[in-house]
PDB file of C-alpha atoms in Angstrom:
ATOM      1  CA  MET A 177       0.000   0.000   0.000  1.00 84.00           C
ATOM      2  CA  ALA A 178       1.309   3.470  -0.909  1.00 95.00           C
ATOM      3  CA  LEU A 179       2.514   5.806   1.814  1.00 98.00           C
ATOM      4  CA  GLN A 180      -0.030   8.514   2.624  1.00 98.00           C
ATOM      5  CA  ILE A 181       1.759  11.825   3.219  1.00 98.00           C
ATOM      6  CA  LEU A 182       0.180  15.113   4.292  1.00 98.00           C
ATOM      7  CA  ILE A 183       2.022  18.178   2.971  1.00 98.00           C
ATOM      8  CA  VAL A 184       1.381  21.347   4.975  1.00 98.00           C
ATOM      9  CA  ASP A 185       2.192  24.255   2.657  1.00 98.00           C
ATOM     10  CA  GLY A 186       3.101  27.121   4.973  1.00 97.00           C
ATOM     11  CA  ASN A 187       3.111  29.828   2.300  1.00 96.00           C
ATOM     12  CA  LEU A 188       0.348  32.173   1.268  1.00 96.00           C
ATOM     13  CA  ALA A 189      -1.200  31.459  -2.128  1.00 95.00           C
ATOM     14  CA  ALA A 190       0.044  34.799  -3.491  1.00 95.00           C
ATOM     15  CA  VAL A 191       3.671  33.915  -2.673  1.00 94.00           C
ATOM     16  CA  ASN A 192       3.311  30.476  -4.232  1.00 94.00           C
ATOM     17  CA  GLN A 193       1.867  31.979  -7.394  1.00 94.00           C
ATOM     18  CA  LEU A 194       4.673  34.524  -7.656  1.00 91.00           C
ATOM     19  CA  ASN A 195       7.302  31.828  -7.181  1.00 91.00           C
ATOM     20  CA  LYS A 196       5.689  29.746  -9.922  1.00 92.00           C
ATOM     21  CA  SER A 197       5.657  32.719 -12.303  1.00 93.00           C
ATOM     22  CA  LEU A 198       9.422  33.092 -11.815  1.00 90.00           C
ATOM     23  CA  GLY A 199      10.230  29.492 -12.696  1.00 89.00           C
ATOM     24  CA  GLY A 200       9.851  27.863  -9.291  1.00 91.00           C
ATOM     25  CA  SER A 201       7.155  25.704  -7.719  1.00 92.00           C
ATOM     26  CA  PRO A 202       4.451  26.308  -5.112  1.00 94.00           C
ATOM     27  CA  SER A 203       5.942  25.072  -1.824  1.00 96.00           C
ATOM     28  CA  GLY A 204       3.578  22.131  -1.449  1.00 97.00           C
ATOM     29  CA  GLU A 205       3.930  20.938  -5.031  1.00 97.00           C
ATOM     30  CA  GLY A 206       7.718  21.165  -4.835  1.00 96.00           C
ATOM     31  CA  TYR A 207       7.701  19.023  -1.704  1.00 97.00           C
ATOM     32  CA  VAL A 208       5.513  16.403  -3.350  1.00 98.00           C
ATOM     33  CA  SER A 209       7.910  16.265  -6.303  1.00 97.00           C
ATOM     34  CA  ALA A 210      10.898  15.769  -3.994  1.00 97.00           C
ATOM     35  CA  LEU A 211       9.224  12.988  -2.007  1.00 98.00           C
ATOM     36  CA  GLN A 212       7.944  11.223  -5.107  1.00 98.00           C
ATOM     37  CA  SER A 213      11.451  11.264  -6.564  1.00 97.00           C
ATOM     38  CA  LEU A 214      12.330   9.045  -3.587  1.00 98.00           C
ATOM     39  CA  ASP A 215       9.156   6.943  -3.767  1.00 98.00           C
ATOM     40  CA  PRO A 216       6.992   7.433  -6.890  1.00 97.00           C
ATOM     41  CA  GLU A 217       4.043   5.666  -5.250  1.00 97.00           C
ATOM     42  CA  ILE A 218       3.657   8.201  -2.430  1.00 98.00           C
ATOM     43  CA  ASP A 219       0.081   9.501  -2.260  1.00 98.00           C
ATOM     44  CA  ALA A 220       0.264  13.131  -1.132  1.00 98.00           C
ATOM     45  CA  THR A 221      -2.409  15.528   0.089  1.00 98.00           C
ATOM     46  CA  ILE A 222      -1.571  19.250   0.235  1.00 98.00           C
ATOM     47  CA  VAL A 223      -3.260  21.676   2.645  1.00 98.00           C
ATOM     48  CA  HIS A 224      -2.865  25.463   2.894  1.00 97.00           C
ATOM     49  CA  PRO A 225      -3.427  26.715   6.466  1.00 97.00           C
ATOM     50  CA  ALA A 226      -1.995  30.197   5.822  1.00 96.00           C
ATOM     51  CA  ASP A 227      -5.016  30.920   3.628  1.00 96.00           C
ATOM     52  CA  ASP A 228      -7.564  28.319   4.747  1.00 94.00           C
ATOM     53  CA  GLY A 229      -7.028  28.360   8.517  1.00 90.00           C
ATOM     54  CA  PRO A 230      -6.215  25.586  10.999  1.00 89.00           C
ATOM     55  CA  ASN A 231      -9.237  23.510   9.960  1.00 90.00           C
ATOM     56  CA  CYS A 232      -7.806  22.945   6.495  1.00 94.00           C
ATOM     57  CA  LEU A 233      -7.938  19.151   6.337  1.00 95.00           C
ATOM     58  CA  PRO A 234     -10.444  17.663   3.885  1.00 93.00           C
ATOM     59  CA  ALA A 235     -13.799  16.799   5.429  1.00 93.00           C
ATOM     60  CA  GLY A 236     -13.696  13.570   7.408  1.00 94.00           C
ATOM     61  CA  VAL A 237      -9.873  13.340   7.323  1.00 96.00           C
ATOM     62  CA  THR A 238      -7.665  13.325  10.441  1.00 96.00           C
ATOM     63  CA  PHE A 239      -3.894  13.462  10.947  1.00 97.00           C
ATOM     64  CA  THR A 240      -3.816   9.786  11.851  1.00 96.00           C
ATOM     65  CA  ASP A 241      -5.067   8.911   8.367  1.00 97.00           C
ATOM     66  CA  PHE A 242      -1.514   9.695   7.207  1.00 98.00           C
ATOM     67  CA  ASP A 243       1.804   7.885   7.540  1.00 98.00           C
ATOM     68  CA  GLY A 244       3.783  11.123   7.662  1.00 98.00           C
ATOM     69  CA  ILE A 245       3.359  14.903   7.696  1.00 98.00           C
ATOM     70  CA  ALA A 246       5.831  17.262   6.003  1.00 98.00           C
ATOM     71  CA  TRP A 247       5.880  21.026   6.616  1.00 98.00           C
ATOM     72  CA  THR A 248       7.251  23.246   3.862  1.00 98.00           C
ATOM     73  CA  GLY A 249       9.102  26.512   4.031  1.00 96.00           C
ATOM     74  CA  SER A 250       7.322  29.867   4.106  1.00 97.00           C
ATOM     75  CA  ALA A 251       8.012  33.579   3.706  1.00 95.00           C
ATOM     76  CA  LEU A 252       6.119  34.218   6.979  1.00 97.00           C
ATOM     77  CA  ASN A 253       7.614  34.927  10.420  1.00 97.00           C
ATOM     78  CA  ALA A 254       6.695  32.470  13.181  1.00 97.00           C
ATOM     79  CA  TYR A 255       6.740  35.227  15.846  1.00 97.00           C
ATOM     80  CA  SER A 256       4.271  37.440  13.929  1.00 97.00           C
ATOM     81  CA  ASP A 257       0.700  37.897  15.145  1.00 96.00           C
ATOM     82  CA  GLU A 258      -0.737  38.024  11.615  1.00 96.00           C
ATOM     83  CA  ILE A 259      -3.581  35.615  10.971  1.00 96.00           C
ATOM     84  CA  ALA A 260      -1.633  33.564   8.402  1.00 96.00           C
ATOM     85  CA  VAL A 261       0.786  32.652  11.211  1.00 97.00           C
ATOM     86  CA  THR A 262      -1.642  32.256  14.093  1.00 95.00           C
ATOM     87  CA  ASN A 263      -3.656  29.956  11.813  1.00 92.00           C
ATOM     88  CA  GLN A 264      -0.685  27.595  11.711  1.00 96.00           C
ATOM     89  CA  LEU A 265       0.454  27.449  15.346  1.00 97.00           C
ATOM     90  CA  PRO A 266      -2.363  25.208  16.647  1.00 96.00           C
ATOM     91  CA  LEU A 267      -2.071  23.051  13.550  1.00 96.00           C
ATOM     92  CA  ALA A 268       1.663  22.559  14.119  1.00 97.00           C
ATOM     93  CA  ARG A 269       1.056  21.489  17.699  1.00 97.00           C
ATOM     94  CA  ALA A 270      -1.759  19.148  16.712  1.00 97.00           C
ATOM     95  CA  CYS A 271       0.360  17.533  13.971  1.00 97.00           C
ATOM     96  CA  VAL A 272       3.154  16.633  16.370  1.00 98.00           C
ATOM     97  CA  GLU A 273       0.770  15.620  19.170  1.00 98.00           C
ATOM     98  CA  SER A 274      -0.974  13.218  16.789  1.00 97.00           C
ATOM     99  CA  GLY A 275       2.039  10.910  16.991  1.00 97.00           C
ATOM    100  CA  VAL A 276       2.376  10.790  13.200  1.00 98.00           C
ATOM    101  CA  PRO A 277       6.007  11.285  12.031  1.00 98.00           C
ATOM    102  CA  VAL A 278       6.517  14.964  11.143  1.00 98.00           C
ATOM    103  CA  PHE A 279       9.331  16.544   9.120  1.00 98.00           C
ATOM    104  CA  GLY A 280       9.852  20.303   8.985  1.00 98.00           C
ATOM    105  CA  SER A 281      12.002  22.279   6.547  1.00 98.00           C
ATOM    106  CA  CYS A 282      12.935  25.833   7.597  1.00 98.00           C
ATOM    107  CA  TRP A 283       9.510  27.335   8.405  1.00 98.00           C
ATOM    108  CA  GLY A 284       8.334  23.839   9.292  1.00 98.00           C
ATOM    109  CA  MET A 285      11.006  23.622  11.995  1.00 98.00           C
ATOM    110  CA  GLN A 286      10.397  27.182  13.148  1.00 98.00           C
ATOM    111  CA  ILE A 287       6.615  26.918  13.495  1.00 98.00           C
ATOM    112  CA  VAL A 288       6.921  23.691  15.517  1.00 98.00           C
ATOM    113  CA  ALA A 289       9.518  25.317  17.782  1.00 98.00           C
ATOM    114  CA  GLN A 290       7.234  28.317  18.307  1.00 98.00           C
ATOM    115  CA  ALA A 291       4.168  26.126  18.921  1.00 98.00           C
ATOM    116  CA  PHE A 292       5.915  24.159  21.669  1.00 98.00           C
ATOM    117  CA  GLY A 293       7.424  27.065  23.599  1.00 98.00           C
ATOM    118  CA  GLY A 294      10.697  27.544  21.740  1.00 98.00           C
ATOM    119  CA  THR A 295      11.886  30.880  20.371  1.00 98.00           C
ATOM    120  CA  VAL A 296      12.176  32.089  16.777  1.00 98.00           C
ATOM    121  CA  GLN A 297      13.803  35.430  15.987  1.00 98.00           C
ATOM    122  CA  PRO A 298      15.459  37.301  13.111  1.00 97.00           C
ATOM    123  CA  CYS A 299      18.895  35.912  12.283  1.00 97.00           C
ATOM    124  CA  LYS A 300      21.592  37.867  14.092  1.00 94.00           C
ATOM    125  CA  LYS A 301      23.842  37.504  11.045  1.00 95.00           C
ATOM    126  CA  GLY A 302      21.191  38.475   8.514  1.00 94.00           C
ATOM    127  CA  ARG A 303      19.878  36.448   5.627  1.00 94.00           C
ATOM    128  CA  GLU A 304      21.345  33.041   4.726  1.00 96.00           C
ATOM    129  CA  ILE A 305      20.445  32.214   1.140  1.00 96.00           C
ATOM    130  CA  GLY A 306      21.758  29.961  -1.597  1.00 95.00           C
ATOM    131  CA  ILE A 307      24.006  27.305  -0.134  1.00 96.00           C
ATOM    132  CA  GLY A 308      24.389  26.918   3.621  1.00 97.00           C
ATOM    133  CA  ARG A 309      28.054  26.128   4.133  1.00 97.00           C
ATOM    134  CA  GLU A 310      29.920  24.106   6.756  1.00 97.00           C
ATOM    135  CA  ILE A 311      26.899  22.675   8.530  1.00 98.00           C
ATOM    136  CA  LEU A 312      28.408  20.623  11.338  1.00 98.00           C
ATOM    137  CA  LEU A 313      26.831  17.677  13.109  1.00 98.00           C
ATOM    138  CA  ASN A 314      27.389  17.553  16.845  1.00 98.00           C
ATOM    139  CA  GLU A 315      27.884  14.269  18.713  1.00 98.00           C
ATOM    140  CA  ALA A 316      24.143  13.653  18.931  1.00 98.00           C
ATOM    141  CA  GLY A 317      23.739  14.482  15.242  1.00 98.00           C
ATOM    142  CA  MET A 318      26.432  12.046  14.157  1.00 98.00           C
ATOM    143  CA  LYS A 319      24.581   9.245  15.970  1.00 98.00           C
ATOM    144  CA  HIS A 320      21.076  10.163  14.827  1.00 98.00           C
ATOM    145  CA  PRO A 321      19.400   8.337  11.897  1.00 98.00           C
ATOM    146  CA  LEU A 322      18.252  11.674  10.452  1.00 98.00           C
ATOM    147  CA  PHE A 323      21.821  12.081   9.190  1.00 98.00           C
ATOM    148  CA  SER A 324      22.625   8.506   8.216  1.00 98.00           C
ATOM    149  CA  GLY A 325      24.881   8.809   5.178  1.00 96.00           C
ATOM    150  CA  ARG A 326      25.816  12.434   5.830  1.00 97.00           C
ATOM    151  CA  PRO A 327      29.420  13.422   6.546  1.00 96.00           C
ATOM    152  CA  ALA A 328      30.063  15.381   9.734  1.00 97.00           C
ATOM    153  CA  CYS A 329      30.367  18.596   7.671  1.00 97.00           C
ATOM    154  CA  TYR A 330      28.202  19.307   4.631  1.00 97.00           C
ATOM    155  CA  SER A 331      26.361  21.975   2.615  1.00 97.00           C
ATOM    156  CA  ALA A 332      22.644  22.342   1.884  1.00 97.00           C
ATOM    157  CA  MET A 333      20.154  24.526   0.019  1.00 96.00           C
ATOM    158  CA  THR A 334      18.974  27.320   2.268  1.00 97.00           C
ATOM    159  CA  VAL A 335      16.965  30.527   2.418  1.00 96.00           C
ATOM    160  CA  HIS A 336      15.986  32.069   5.737  1.00 97.00           C
ATOM    161  CA  MET A 337      15.893  35.404   7.513  1.00 96.00           C
ATOM    162  CA  ASP A 338      14.728  33.938  10.851  1.00 98.00           C
ATOM    163  CA  GLU A 339      16.197  31.209  13.017  1.00 98.00           C
ATOM    164  CA  VAL A 340      15.299  29.108  16.041  1.00 98.00           C
ATOM    165  CA  SER A 341      17.242  30.542  18.968  1.00 98.00           C
ATOM    166  CA  GLN A 342      15.777  28.238  21.613  1.00 98.00           C
ATOM    167  CA  VAL A 343      14.316  24.779  21.058  1.00 98.00           C
ATOM    168  CA  PRO A 344      11.307  23.437  22.991  1.00 98.00           C
ATOM    169  CA  ASP A 345      11.987  21.694  26.302  1.00 97.00           C
ATOM    170  CA  GLY A 346      13.037  18.136  25.553  1.00 97.00           C
ATOM    171  CA  ALA A 347      14.176  18.802  21.983  1.00 98.00           C
ATOM    172  CA  VAL A 348      17.747  17.896  20.973  1.00 98.00           C
ATOM    173  CA  ILE A 349      19.923  20.096  18.738  1.00 98.00           C
ATOM    174  CA  LEU A 350      21.828  18.075  16.121  1.00 98.00           C
ATOM    175  CA  ALA A 351      23.587  20.545  13.806  1.00 98.00           C
ATOM    176  CA  ALA A 352      24.860  24.119  13.496  1.00 98.00           C
ATOM    177  CA  ASN A 353      26.976  26.327  11.285  1.00 98.00           C
ATOM    178  CA  ARG A 354      28.629  29.732  11.583  1.00 97.00           C
ATOM    179  CA  HIS A 355      25.429  31.448  10.555  1.00 97.00           C
ATOM    180  CA  SER A 356      22.882  29.752  12.814  1.00 98.00           C
ATOM    181  CA  ALA A 357      23.527  27.776  15.993  1.00 98.00           C
ATOM    182  CA  ILE A 358      20.495  25.565  15.350  1.00 98.00           C
ATOM    183  CA  GLN A 359      20.475  24.032  11.876  1.00 98.00           C
ATOM    184  CA  ALA A 360      18.599  20.903  12.969  1.00 98.00           C
ATOM    185  CA  PHE A 361      16.762  19.553  15.974  1.00 98.00           C
ATOM    186  CA  VAL A 362      14.566  16.593  16.822  1.00 98.00           C
ATOM    187  CA  PHE A 363      11.668  16.463  19.278  1.00 98.00           C
ATOM    188  CA  GLU A 364      11.152  12.845  20.215  1.00 97.00           C
ATOM    189  CA  THR A 365       9.182  11.438  23.142  1.00 94.00           C
ATOM    190  CA  SER A 366       7.100   8.310  23.675  1.00 91.00           C
ATOM    191  CA  GLN A 367       4.507  10.035  21.470  1.00 92.00           C
ATOM    192  CA  TYR A 368       6.197  12.778  19.423  1.00 97.00           C
ATOM    193  CA  ARG A 369       8.145  12.016  16.237  1.00 97.00           C
ATOM    194  CA  PHE A 370       9.430  15.345  14.896  1.00 98.00           C
ATOM    195  CA  TRP A 371      12.576  15.893  12.827  1.00 98.00           C
ATOM    196  CA  GLY A 372      13.428  19.379  11.558  1.00 98.00           C
ATOM    197  CA  VAL A 373      16.151  21.182   9.629  1.00 98.00           C
ATOM    198  CA  GLN A 374      16.685  24.893   9.021  1.00 98.00           C
ATOM    199  CA  TYR A 375      17.558  24.334   5.362  1.00 98.00           C
ATOM    200  CA  HIS A 376      15.658  22.864   2.399  1.00 98.00           C
ATOM    201  CA  PRO A 377      16.604  19.333   1.318  1.00 97.00           C
ATOM    202  CA  GLU A 378      13.554  19.419  -0.960  1.00 97.00           C
ATOM    203  CA  TYR A 379      14.861  22.368  -3.013  1.00 96.00           C
ATOM    204  CA  SER A 380      16.671  22.193  -6.333  1.00 94.00           C
ATOM    205  CA  LEU A 381      19.027  24.751  -7.846  1.00 95.00           C
ATOM    206  CA  ALA A 382      16.146  25.920 -10.040  1.00 94.00           C
ATOM    207  CA  GLU A 383      13.970  26.540  -6.980  1.00 94.00           C
ATOM    208  CA  LEU A 384      16.663  28.701  -5.398  1.00 94.00           C
ATOM    209  CA  ALA A 385      17.130  30.580  -8.696  1.00 95.00           C
ATOM    210  CA  ALA A 386      13.411  31.423  -8.700  1.00 94.00           C
ATOM    211  CA  ILE A 387      13.700  32.628  -5.102  1.00 94.00           C
ATOM    212  CA  PHE A 388      16.635  34.879  -6.040  1.00 94.00           C
ATOM    213  CA  ARG A 389      14.325  36.471  -8.600  1.00 94.00           C
ATOM    214  CA  ARG A 390      11.437  36.735  -6.131  1.00 93.00           C
ATOM    215  CA  TYR A 391      13.522  38.463  -3.456  1.00 93.00           C
ATOM    216  CA  GLY A 392      15.157  40.672  -6.095  1.00 94.00           C
ATOM    217  CA  GLN A 393      15.942  44.124  -4.777  1.00 94.00           C
ATOM    218  CA  ARG A 394      16.064  42.939  -1.164  1.00 94.00           C
ATOM    219  CA  LEU A 395      19.125  40.838  -1.975  1.00 95.00           C
ATOM    220  CA  ILE A 396      20.757  43.764  -3.777  1.00 96.00           C
ATOM    221  CA  ASP A 397      20.020  46.068  -0.834  1.00 94.00           C
ATOM    222  CA  ALA A 398      21.579  43.487   1.512  1.00 91.00           C
ATOM    223  CA  GLY A 399      24.787  43.604  -0.532  1.00 93.00           C
ATOM    224  CA  LEU A 400      24.494  40.029  -1.799  1.00 93.00           C
ATOM    225  CA  PHE A 401      24.394  41.155  -5.438  1.00 95.00           C
ATOM    226  CA  LYS A 402      26.008  44.232  -6.992  1.00 96.00           C
ATOM    227  CA  ASN A 403      22.974  44.960  -9.165  1.00 97.00           C
ATOM    228  CA  GLN A 404      20.007  43.381 -10.958  1.00 96.00           C
ATOM    229  CA  GLN A 405      22.212  42.195 -13.811  1.00 97.00           C
ATOM    230  CA  ALA A 406      24.413  40.221 -11.419  1.00 96.00           C
ATOM    231  CA  LEU A 407      21.360  38.653  -9.791  1.00 96.00           C
ATOM    232  CA  ASP A 408      19.851  37.718 -13.147  1.00 96.00           C
ATOM    233  CA  GLU A 409      23.119  36.173 -14.313  1.00 97.00           C
ATOM    234  CA  MET A 410      23.436  33.989 -11.229  1.00 96.00           C
ATOM    235  CA  ALA A 411      19.789  32.912 -11.412  1.00 96.00           C
ATOM    236  CA  ALA A 412      20.215  31.987 -15.095  1.00 97.00           C
ATOM    237  CA  ASP A 413      23.386  30.023 -14.318  1.00 97.00           C
ATOM    238  CA  TRP A 414      21.643  28.092 -11.537  1.00 97.00           C
ATOM    239  CA  PHE A 415      18.745  27.213 -13.832  1.00 96.00           C
ATOM    240  CA  THR A 416      21.299  26.001 -16.391  1.00 97.00           C
ATOM    241  CA  LEU A 417      23.182  23.945 -13.805  1.00 96.00           C
ATOM    242  CA  HIS A 418      19.892  22.407 -12.652  1.00 95.00           C
ATOM    243  CA  GLU A 419      19.125  21.331 -16.208  1.00 95.00           C
ATOM    244  CA  THR A 420      22.708  20.309 -16.991  1.00 96.00           C
ATOM    245  CA  PRO A 421      24.485  19.099 -13.818  1.00 94.00           C
ATOM    246  CA  THR A 422      27.524  18.151 -15.924  1.00 94.00           C
ATOM    247  CA  ARG A 423      28.392  21.860 -16.312  1.00 96.00           C
ATOM    248  CA  THR A 424      31.400  21.586 -14.028  1.00 96.00           C
ATOM    249  CA  ASP A 425      32.433  25.130 -14.946  1.00 97.00           C
ATOM    250  CA  LEU A 426      29.278  26.519 -13.339  1.00 97.00           C
ATOM    251  CA  ALA A 427      29.489  24.150 -10.378  1.00 97.00           C
ATOM    252  CA  TRP A 428      33.057  25.337  -9.765  1.00 96.00           C
ATOM    253  CA  ARG A 429      32.168  29.013 -10.209  1.00 96.00           C
ATOM    254  CA  TYR A 430      29.510  28.900  -7.503  1.00 96.00           C
ATOM    255  CA  GLY A 431      31.076  26.294  -5.252  1.00 95.00           C
ATOM    256  CA  VAL A 432      28.243  23.808  -5.784  1.00 95.00           C
ATOM    257  CA  GLY A 433      29.400  20.436  -4.492  1.00 94.00           C
ATOM    258  CA  GLU A 434      27.897  16.984  -4.850  1.00 91.00           C
ATOM    259  CA  ASP A 435      25.960  17.282  -1.581  1.00 92.00           C
ATOM    260  CA  VAL A 436      23.851  19.973  -3.269  1.00 93.00           C
ATOM    261  CA  LEU A 437      24.166  19.145  -6.968  1.00 93.00           C
ATOM    262  CA  LYS A 438      23.224  15.459  -6.803  1.00 91.00           C
ATOM    263  CA  ALA A 439      19.696  14.568  -5.719  1.00 92.00           C
ATOM    264  CA  PRO A 440      20.592  11.431  -3.711  1.00 92.00           C
ATOM    265  CA  SER A 441      22.897  13.537  -1.510  1.00 95.00           C
ATOM    266  CA  ARG A 442      20.612  16.558  -1.367  1.00 96.00           C
ATOM    267  CA  LEU A 443      17.609  14.466  -0.290  1.00 98.00           C
ATOM    268  CA  ILE A 444      19.331  12.381   2.406  1.00 98.00           C
ATOM    269  CA  GLU A 445      17.300  13.784   5.311  1.00 98.00           C
ATOM    270  CA  LEU A 446      13.974  13.140   3.574  1.00 98.00           C
ATOM    271  CA  GLN A 447      15.113   9.660   2.532  1.00 98.00           C
ATOM    272  CA  ASN A 448      16.050   8.897   6.140  1.00 98.00           C
ATOM    273  CA  TRP A 449      12.747  10.262   7.436  1.00 98.00           C
ATOM    274  CA  LEU A 450      10.868   7.923   5.126  1.00 98.00           C
ATOM    275  CA  GLU A 451      13.115   4.975   5.962  1.00 98.00           C
ATOM    276  CA  TYR A 452      13.452   5.324   9.726  1.00 98.00           C
ATOM    277  CA  LEU A 453      10.164   6.950  10.760  1.00 98.00           C
ATOM    278  CA  VAL A 454       7.461   6.894   8.095  1.00 98.00           C
ATOM    279  CA  ARG A 455       7.728   3.335   6.801  1.00 98.00           C
ATOM    280  CA  PRO A 456       7.995   1.758  10.284  1.00 97.00           C
ATOM    281  CA  TYR A 457       4.980   3.819  11.381  1.00 97.00           C
ATOM    282  CA  HIS A 458       3.128   2.693   8.247  1.00 97.00           C
ATOM    283  CA  ARG A 459       3.902  -0.958   8.960  1.00 95.00           C
ATOM    284  CA  SER A 460       2.790  -0.623  12.586  1.00 93.00           C
ATOM    285  CA  ARG A 461      -0.655   0.489  11.416  1.00 84.00           C
ATOM    286  CA  ARG A 462      -1.253  -2.491   9.123  1.00 75.00           C
TER     287      ARG A 462
END
């Protein structure tokens, strides 16, 4: 029987539509594509609580109808009191409390931290976007199945302006880099099964290129690009490298290593989530 996965798209519909118009994917659809590249038979359901509210599940459906729940990234701020955020806080808590295995990328990790009493705040070092470098596993991270197959130091696709500065009581930090002290944590009890990372294993180079275009002037103002021409050139090169990974000249120019360029390496955390949490949970329900 196919795995049933709930995808919680944390973005507003307007942001998803803009990203699509620039060559990217709506957050939920991109996540489905990533998961189905690992298991083509996955049956995914996407919900949109930022627009539809916390009661966004289809009629008659509950969290425990699923084998796993994945939370996408979002352009929202978990500490904001806007309705698109407050819609998602009770949903995040309910997802984890259901006992179903939950994975959170970026916003997904932040909203769970916020929902369970942790702290999310603007990054002290500003925006981290593109490739997160020198992510280091601590002792707990090197032993945890979330990172089975990962080296102790690696790179990953990333885009975030906020970070978790304090994890919920009982959560365990697994990774950090020079930009953010919490790049991954897990929240595991006799009931809870949550794994989260600050970066985006589900993203491709093309997705990041679309996000460069969407952020546009904000990246120029932050000093990350000299001007619009420089931004456009990098975005075009990343689209090209996505389509033609053999372009070693472009990979070298932007320092894109195998852990980002090759899907099996890029998707390790999601592969491990399916292998070590979702499939065992699925079998236990049969």
